Amino acid sequence: GDPKKKLECIICPFKLEDVKEALTHIAVAGIQNSIEVVNTDRVVPKLKLEIVVTEEDLDQAIEAVQ
């Protein structure tokens, strides 16, 4: 099939639904999320998203996540 690209994004958990909504118009081959803690002084929950898209949809997917 078409070459695929994987995006790894760190987002705030409350933004997950917004990001999924923004990606609905893009052919996403897969999306997986996991909790990450990113900070040294205090615990800050973040979601790490791994999004697989076709090469032609890459720029559109990056824009959608941003």
Coordinates of N, CA and C in Angstrom, one line a residue:
G1 N 0.8 -1.2 0.0 CA 0.0 0.0 0.0 C 0.8 1.3 0.0
D2 N 0.2 2.3 0.3 CA 0.8 3.7 0.4 C 1.8 3.7 1.5
P3 N 2.9 4.5 1.3 CA 3.9 4.6 2.4 C 3.1 5.4 3.6
K4 N 3.5 4.9 4.8 CA 2.8 5.5 6.0 C 3.9 6.3 6.8
K5 N 3.4 7.3 7.5 CA 4.2 8.1 8.5 C 3.5 8.0 9.8
K6 N 4.4 8.0 10.9 CA 3.9 8.0 12.2 C 4.2 9.3 12.9
L7 N 3.2 10.0 13.5 CA 3.3 11.2 14.2 C 3.3 10.8 15.7
E8 N 4.2 11.4 16.5 CA 4.1 11.2 17.9 C 3.9 12.6 18.5
C9 N 2.8 12.8 19.2 CA 2.4 14.1 19.7 C 2.1 14.0 21.2
I10 N 2.6 15.0 22.0 CA 2.2 15.1 23.4 C 1.2 16.2 23.6
I11 N 0.1 15.8 24.1 CA -1.0 16.8 24.3 C -1.6 16.8 25.7
C12 N -2.3 17.8 26.1 CA -3.0 17.8 27.4 C -4.2 16.8 27.2
P13 N -4.5 16.0 28.3 CA -5.6 15.0 28.2 C -6.9 15.6 27.7
F14 N -7.3 16.9 28.2 CA -8.6 17.4 27.9 C -8.7 17.8 26.4
K15 N -7.6 17.8 25.6 CA -7.6 18.1 24.2 C -7.8 16.9 23.3
L16 N -7.9 15.7 23.9 CA -8.0 14.5 23.1 C -9.2 14.5 22.2
E17 N -10.3 14.8 22.7 CA -11.5 14.8 21.8 C -11.4 15.9 20.7
D18 N -10.9 17.0 21.0 CA -10.7 18.0 20.0 C -9.7 17.5 18.9
V19 N -8.7 16.9 19.3 CA -7.7 16.4 18.3 C -8.4 15.3 17.4
K20 N -9.1 14.3 18.1 CA -9.8 13.3 17.3 C -10.8 13.9 16.3
E21 N -11.5 14.9 16.8 CA -12.5 15.6 15.9 C -11.7 16.2 14.7
A22 N -10.6 16.9 15.0 CA -9.8 17.5 13.9 C -9.3 16.5 12.9
L23 N -9.1 15.3 13.3 CA -8.5 14.2 12.5 C -9.6 13.5 11.7
T24 N -10.9 13.7 11.9 CA -11.9 12.9 11.3 C -12.0 13.0 9.8
H25 N -11.5 14.1 9.3 CA -11.5 14.3 7.8 C -10.2 13.8 7.1
I26 N -9.4 13.2 7.9 CA -8.1 12.7 7.4 C -8.1 11.2 7.5
A27 N -7.5 10.5 6.5 CA -7.4 9.1 6.5 C -6.4 8.6 7.5
V28 N -6.8 8.4 8.7 CA -5.9 8.0 9.8 C -5.9 6.5 9.8
A29 N -4.8 5.9 9.7 CA -4.7 4.4 9.6 C -4.7 3.8 11.0
G30 N -4.3 4.6 12.0 CA -4.3 4.1 13.4 C -4.0 5.2 14.4
I31 N -4.6 5.2 15.6 CA -4.3 6.1 16.6 C -4.2 5.4 17.9
Q32 N -3.2 5.7 18.7 CA -3.0 5.1 20.0 C -2.6 6.1 21.0
N33 N -3.1 6.0 22.2 CA -2.7 7.0 23.2 C -2.2 6.4 24.5
S34 N -1.3 7.0 25.2 CA -0.9 6.5 26.5 C -0.6 7.7 27.3
I35 N -0.6 7.5 28.7 CA -0.3 8.6 29.6 C 1.2 8.8 29.7
E36 N 1.6 10.0 29.7 CA 3.0 10.3 29.9 C 3.1 11.4 31.0
V37 N 4.1 11.4 31.8 CA 4.3 12.5 32.7 C 5.5 13.3 32.3
V38 N 5.3 14.6 32.0 CA 6.3 15.4 31.5 C 6.5 16.6 32.4
N39 N 7.5 16.6 33.2 CA 7.9 17.8 34.0 C 8.9 17.2 35.1
T40 N 9.6 18.1 35.6 CA 10.6 17.7 36.7 C 10.1 18.0 38.1
D41 N 9.5 19.1 38.3 CA 9.1 19.6 39.6 C 7.8 19.0 40.1
R42 N 6.8 18.8 39.2 CA 5.5 18.3 39.6 C 5.0 17.3 38.5
V43 N 4.1 16.5 39.0 CA 3.5 15.5 38.0 C 2.4 16.2 37.2
V44 N 2.6 16.2 35.9 CA 1.7 16.8 34.9 C 1.2 15.7 33.9
P45 N 0.0 15.3 34.0 CA -0.5 14.2 33.1 C -0.6 14.7 31.7
K46 N 0.0 14.0 30.8 CA -0.1 14.3 29.3 C -0.4 13.1 28.6
L47 N -1.0 13.2 27.4 CA -1.2 12.1 26.6 C -0.2 12.1 25.4
K48 N 0.3 10.9 25.2 CA 1.2 10.8 24.0 C 0.4 10.1 23.0
L49 N 0.2 10.7 21.8 CA -0.6 10.1 20.7 C 0.4 9.6 19.7
E50 N 0.1 8.5 19.2 CA 0.8 7.9 18.0 C -0.2 7.8 16.9
I51 N 0.0 8.6 15.9 CA -1.0 8.6 14.8 C -0.3 8.2 13.5
V52 N -0.9 7.2 12.8 CA -0.4 6.7 11.5 C -1.2 7.2 10.4
V53 N -0.6 7.9 9.4 CA -1.3 8.5 8.3 C -0.5 8.1 7.0
T54 N -1.2 8.3 5.9 CA -0.4 8.2 4.6 C 0.5 9.4 4.4
E55 N 1.5 9.2 3.6 CA 2.4 10.3 3.4 C 1.8 11.5 2.9
E56 N 0.8 11.3 2.0 CA 0.1 12.5 1.4 C -0.8 13.3 2.4
D57 N -1.2 12.6 3.5 CA -2.0 13.3 4.5 C -1.2 13.8 5.7
L58 N 0.1 13.7 5.6 CA 1.0 14.0 6.8 C 0.8 15.5 7.2
D59 N 1.0 16.4 6.2 CA 0.9 17.8 6.5 C -0.4 18.2 7.1
Q60 N -1.5 17.7 6.5 CA -2.9 17.9 7.0 C -3.1 17.4 8.4
A61 N -2.5 16.3 8.7 CA -2.6 15.7 10.1 C -1.8 16.6 11.1
I62 N -0.7 17.0 10.7 CA 0.1 17.9 11.6 C -0.7 19.2 11.9
E63 N -1.3 19.7 10.9 CA -2.1 21.0 11.1 C -3.2 20.7 12.0
A64 N -3.9 19.6 11.8 CA -5.1 19.2 12.6 C -4.7 19.1 14.1
V65 N -3.6 18.5 14.4 CA -3.2 18.3 15.8 C -2.8 19.6 16.4
Q66 N -2.1 20.5 15.6 CA -1.7 21.8 16.1 C -2.9 22.6 16.4

